[in-house]
Coordinates of C-alpha atoms in Angstrom, one line a residue:
Chain I
X1017 CA 77.6 146.4 273.9
X1018 CA 79.5 145.6 270.7
X1019 CA 79.9 142.0 272.0
X1020 CA 76.1 141.8 272.4
X1021 CA 75.6 143.0 268.8
X1022 CA 77.9 140.4 267.1
X1023 CA 75.1 138.0 266.4
X1024 CA 72.7 140.7 265.2
X1025 CA 71.2 139.9 261.8
X1026 CA 71.5 141.9 258.7
X1027 CA 69.0 144.8 258.8
X1028 CA 68.9 145.1 262.6
X1029 CA 68.5 148.8 263.5
X1030 CA 70.2 150.3 266.6
X1031 CA 69.8 153.7 268.1
X1032 CA 72.5 156.1 267.1
X1033 CA 73.0 157.5 270.6
X1034 CA 73.5 154.1 272.1
X1035 CA 76.0 153.1 269.5
X1036 CA 78.0 156.4 269.8
X1037 CA 78.0 156.0 273.6
X1038 CA 79.4 152.4 273.2
X1039 CA 82.3 153.3 270.9
X1040 CA 85.7 152.6 272.4
X1041 CA 87.2 156.0 272.4
X1042 CA 90.9 156.2 273.4
X1043 CA 92.1 158.2 276.4
X1044 CA 91.8 161.4 274.4
X1045 CA 88.2 160.6 273.4
X1046 CA 89.1 159.7 269.9
X1047 CA 88.7 156.8 267.4
X1048 CA 90.7 156.3 264.2
X1049 CA 88.8 156.9 261.0
X1050 CA 89.9 155.5 257.7
X1051 CA 88.9 157.5 254.6
X1052 CA 88.3 155.5 251.4
X1053 CA 87.2 156.8 248.0
X1054 CA 83.8 155.3 247.7
X1055 CA 83.9 154.3 244.0
X1056 CA 87.5 153.3 243.4
X1057 CA 88.2 151.7 246.8
X1058 CA 91.5 153.7 247.2
X1059 CA 92.4 154.1 250.9
X1060 CA 93.1 157.9 251.0
X1061 CA 94.2 158.6 254.6
X1062 CA 93.6 157.9 258.3
X1063 CA 92.7 160.6 260.8
X1064 CA 90.8 160.8 264.2
X1065 CA 87.3 161.7 265.2
X1066 CA 85.7 162.5 268.5
X1067 CA 82.0 162.0 269.2
X1068 CA 81.0 165.5 268.2
X1069 CA 82.9 165.3 265.0
X1070 CA 81.1 162.1 264.1
X1071 CA 77.8 163.7 264.8
X1072 CA 78.6 166.7 262.8
X1073 CA 79.8 164.6 259.9
X1074 CA 76.6 162.6 259.9
X1075 CA 74.5 165.7 260.1
X1076 CA 76.3 167.8 257.4
X1077 CA 77.6 165.1 255.1
X1078 CA 81.0 166.8 255.0
X1079 CA 83.8 165.0 256.9
X1080 CA 85.0 166.7 260.1
X1081 CA 87.9 165.2 262.0
X1082 CA 89.6 166.2 265.2
X1083 CA 93.1 167.4 264.6
X1084 CA 95.5 166.0 267.3
X1085 CA 98.3 168.4 266.3
X1086 CA 96.1 171.5 266.4
X1087 CA 93.7 170.3 269.1
X1088 CA 90.6 171.5 267.2
X1089 CA 88.0 170.4 264.7
X1090 CA 89.4 169.8 261.3
X1091 CA 86.8 170.3 258.6
X1092 CA 88.7 168.6 255.8
X1093 CA 89.1 171.0 252.9
X1094 CA 87.8 174.1 254.7
X1095 CA 91.0 176.0 253.7
X1096 CA 92.3 173.9 250.8
X1097 CA 89.0 173.1 249.1
X1098 CA 89.9 169.4 249.2
X1099 CA 86.7 168.3 250.9
X1100 CA 85.4 164.9 251.6
X1101 CA 81.7 164.4 251.0
X1102 CA 80.4 161.5 253.1
X1103 CA 78.9 158.5 251.3
X1104 CA 78.8 156.2 254.3
X1105 CA 80.1 155.9 257.8
X1106 CA 80.8 152.4 259.1
X1107 CA 81.8 151.1 262.5
X1108 CA 83.8 148.0 263.1
X1109 CA 82.9 144.9 265.1
X1110 CA 84.4 146.0 268.4
X1111 CA 83.5 149.7 268.0
X1112 CA 87.0 151.1 268.0
X1113 CA 87.5 152.0 264.3
X1114 CA 85.5 153.9 261.7
X1115 CA 85.5 153.5 257.9
X1116 CA 84.4 156.6 256.0
X1117 CA 83.5 156.1 252.4
X1118 CA 83.8 159.5 250.8
X1119 CA 84.0 161.4 247.6
X1120 CA 87.3 163.2 247.8
X1121 CA 87.6 166.5 246.0
X1122 CA 91.2 166.8 244.7
X1123 CA 94.1 165.3 246.7
X1124 CA 93.6 163.9 250.1
X1125 CA 97.2 164.3 251.3
X1126 CA 98.7 167.6 252.6
X1127 CA 101.6 167.0 250.2
X1128 CA 99.1 167.3 247.3
X1129 CA 99.4 163.6 246.5
X1130 CA 96.0 161.9 245.9
X1131 CA 96.5 159.6 249.0
X1132 CA 98.8 159.6 252.0
X1133 CA 100.3 156.1 251.5
X1134 CA 103.1 156.8 249.1
X1135 CA 105.9 154.9 250.9
X1136 CA 106.1 151.2 250.0
X1137 CA 108.2 149.0 252.2
X1138 CA 109.7 145.6 251.4
X1139 CA 112.3 143.6 253.2
X1140 CA 115.1 145.5 251.6
X1141 CA 114.0 149.1 251.8
X1142 CA 111.3 151.7 251.1
X1143 CA 110.3 153.2 247.8
X1144 CA 108.5 156.5 247.2
X1145 CA 105.6 155.6 244.9
X1146 CA 104.1 159.0 243.9
X1147 CA 105.4 162.4 243.0
X1148 CA 104.2 165.4 244.9
X1149 CA 101.9 167.5 242.7
X1150 CA 103.1 171.1 242.4
Chain B
X945 CA 112.3 162.6 258.9
X946 CA 108.9 162.1 257.3
X947 CA 108.7 165.9 256.8
X948 CA 112.1 165.8 255.0
X949 CA 110.8 163.0 252.7
X950 CA 107.6 164.9 251.6
X951 CA 109.2 166.3 248.5
X952 CA 111.0 163.0 247.5
X953 CA 110.4 162.1 243.9
X954 CA 108.7 158.9 242.8
X955 CA 111.3 156.1 242.8
X956 CA 113.4 157.4 245.6
X957 CA 114.7 154.6 247.7
X958 CA 115.1 154.9 251.5
X959 CA 116.8 152.4 254.0
X960 CA 114.3 150.2 255.8
X961 CA 115.9 150.6 259.2
X962 CA 115.9 154.4 258.9
X963 CA 112.2 154.5 258.0
X964 CA 111.2 152.0 260.7
X965 CA 113.1 154.0 263.2
X966 CA 111.3 157.2 262.1
X967 CA 107.8 155.8 262.4
X968 CA 105.6 157.6 265.0
X969 CA 104.8 154.7 267.3
X970 CA 102.3 155.5 270.1
X971 CA 103.1 155.3 273.8
X972 CA 102.8 151.5 273.6
X973 CA 105.2 151.3 270.6
X974 CA 102.4 150.6 268.2
X975 CA 101.1 152.0 264.9
X976 CA 97.6 151.3 263.4
X977 CA 97.6 149.0 260.3
X978 CA 94.7 149.0 257.9
X979 CA 94.2 145.7 256.0
X980 CA 92.7 146.0 252.5
X981 CA 92.0 143.1 250.1
X982 CA 94.5 143.8 247.4
X983 CA 92.3 143.1 244.3
X984 CA 88.8 144.2 245.4
X985 CA 89.7 147.2 247.5
X986 CA 87.6 146.1 250.4
X987 CA 88.8 147.5 253.7
X988 CA 88.8 144.3 255.9
X989 CA 89.9 145.4 259.4
X990 CA 92.3 147.6 261.4
X991 CA 94.7 146.3 263.9
X992 CA 98.1 147.3 265.4
X993 CA 101.7 146.5 264.8
X994 CA 105.0 147.1 266.6
X995 CA 108.3 147.3 264.9
X996 CA 109.1 143.6 265.3
X997 CA 105.8 142.6 263.8
X998 CA 106.3 144.9 260.8
X999 CA 109.7 143.3 260.3
X1000 CA 108.4 139.8 260.6
X1001 CA 105.5 140.5 258.2
X1002 CA 108.0 141.9 255.6
X1003 CA 110.2 138.9 256.0
X1004 CA 107.6 136.1 256.0
X1005 CA 104.9 137.6 253.8
X1006 CA 102.3 136.6 256.3
X1007 CA 100.7 139.4 258.3
X1008 CA 101.6 139.5 262.0
X1009 CA 100.0 142.1 264.3
X1010 CA 100.4 142.9 268.0
X1011 CA 97.3 142.0 270.0
X1012 CA 96.6 144.8 272.5
X1013 CA 94.1 142.6 274.4
X1014 CA 96.3 139.6 274.6
X1015 CA 99.6 141.6 274.7
X1016 CA 101.4 139.2 272.4
X1017 CA 102.1 138.7 268.7
X1018 CA 99.0 137.9 266.7
X1019 CA 99.9 135.9 263.6
X1020 CA 96.6 136.4 261.8
X1021 CA 95.0 133.0 261.0
X1022 CA 97.4 130.9 263.0
X1023 CA 94.5 129.2 264.8
X1024 CA 91.6 130.0 262.5
X1025 CA 93.4 129.5 259.2
X1026 CA 92.1 132.9 258.1
X1027 CA 95.5 134.1 257.1
X1028 CA 96.5 137.3 255.4
X1029 CA 99.2 137.0 252.7
X1030 CA 101.0 140.3 252.3
X1031 CA 100.9 141.9 248.8
X1032 CA 102.3 145.3 249.9
X1033 CA 103.0 147.3 253.0
X1034 CA 102.6 151.1 252.7
X1035 CA 103.4 153.9 255.1
X1036 CA 101.6 157.2 255.2
X1037 CA 103.0 160.7 254.7
X1038 CA 103.6 161.4 258.4
X1039 CA 104.7 157.8 259.3
X1040 CA 101.9 157.1 261.8
X1041 CA 99.7 154.7 259.9
X1042 CA 100.3 151.6 257.7
X1043 CA 98.2 150.2 254.9
X1044 CA 98.6 146.5 254.3
X1045 CA 97.3 145.2 251.0
X1046 CA 96.7 141.5 251.5
X1047 CA 95.1 138.4 250.2
X1048 CA 92.7 137.4 252.9
X1049 CA 91.9 133.7 253.3
X1050 CA 88.3 133.3 254.4
X1051 CA 86.7 135.9 256.7
X1052 CA 88.8 138.7 258.2
X1053 CA 86.4 139.3 261.1
X1054 CA 86.3 137.2 264.3
X1055 CA 82.5 137.1 263.9
X1056 CA 83.1 135.2 260.6
X1057 CA 81.9 138.1 258.5
X1058 CA 84.2 138.9 255.6
X1059 CA 85.1 142.3 257.0
X1060 CA 84.8 144.1 260.3
X1061 CA 82.8 147.1 259.2
X1062 CA 79.2 145.8 259.4
X1063 CA 77.6 148.7 261.3
X1064 CA 76.5 151.5 259.1
X1065 CA 75.6 154.8 260.8
X1066 CA 73.4 157.6 259.5
X1067 CA 72.0 160.6 261.3
X1068 CA 69.0 158.6 262.5
X1069 CA 70.5 155.3 263.6
X1070 CA 72.8 152.4 262.9
X1071 CA 72.1 149.4 260.6
X1072 CA 73.7 146.0 260.7
X1073 CA 74.8 145.3 257.1
X1074 CA 76.0 141.7 257.1
X1075 CA 74.9 138.4 258.7
X1076 CA 77.4 136.4 260.8
X1077 CA 78.5 133.3 258.9
X1078 CA 77.8 130.1 260.9

């Protein structure tokens, strides 16, 4: 289906059910979802969603992932308060990745850093680029 | 290992080999890699890398993925010219996702759109947000 939609012009509207059916979920029924702060462009984290968590996120406007480690829905910020309010949910050209533009309340990372990408590699080594927040 | 490094302070330096050994590759030996335009913050695409493609990318400064569909190295732009020059390669808190900040030459998407995320979903449907470039 995504192949058929490659030439679709800007403004073309597709039925949500059809598109969600056509997503290329992995063997566990999941697709990766990148979370980006909508106004600054910071990439905050990546997590996974199943079809029901996508639908819930679109309906409620609060981001809900699927936790692979806990094997349950993960309503981001439910216990920590570090919620992600959805600004837009985008799907890529071949339907196997999501981009969530969000408004992140507080830190996105479980280490209390703003984002999860605090190891920077170069050809000689890796540097920690942010302190954990106490 | 990544658990041990959570409390590492800013500026801590880690050996590249140790960190690459500790990455949480999936069953196919791959980790997802998000590509972001370094100066504008646009999220361009997501693809996959294995250990050797990470090492090559760090050494050459030109992004090399692993193509799951073709089961071979994918030196982005080798045939199209739409190369990605590496600006920084970041690893997330639990070592299972990469963030590549790049300078993208031309369109990142195989449909000739600048980025791959041109389907925007809401609770009523999905809208195509960019025209393919001829």
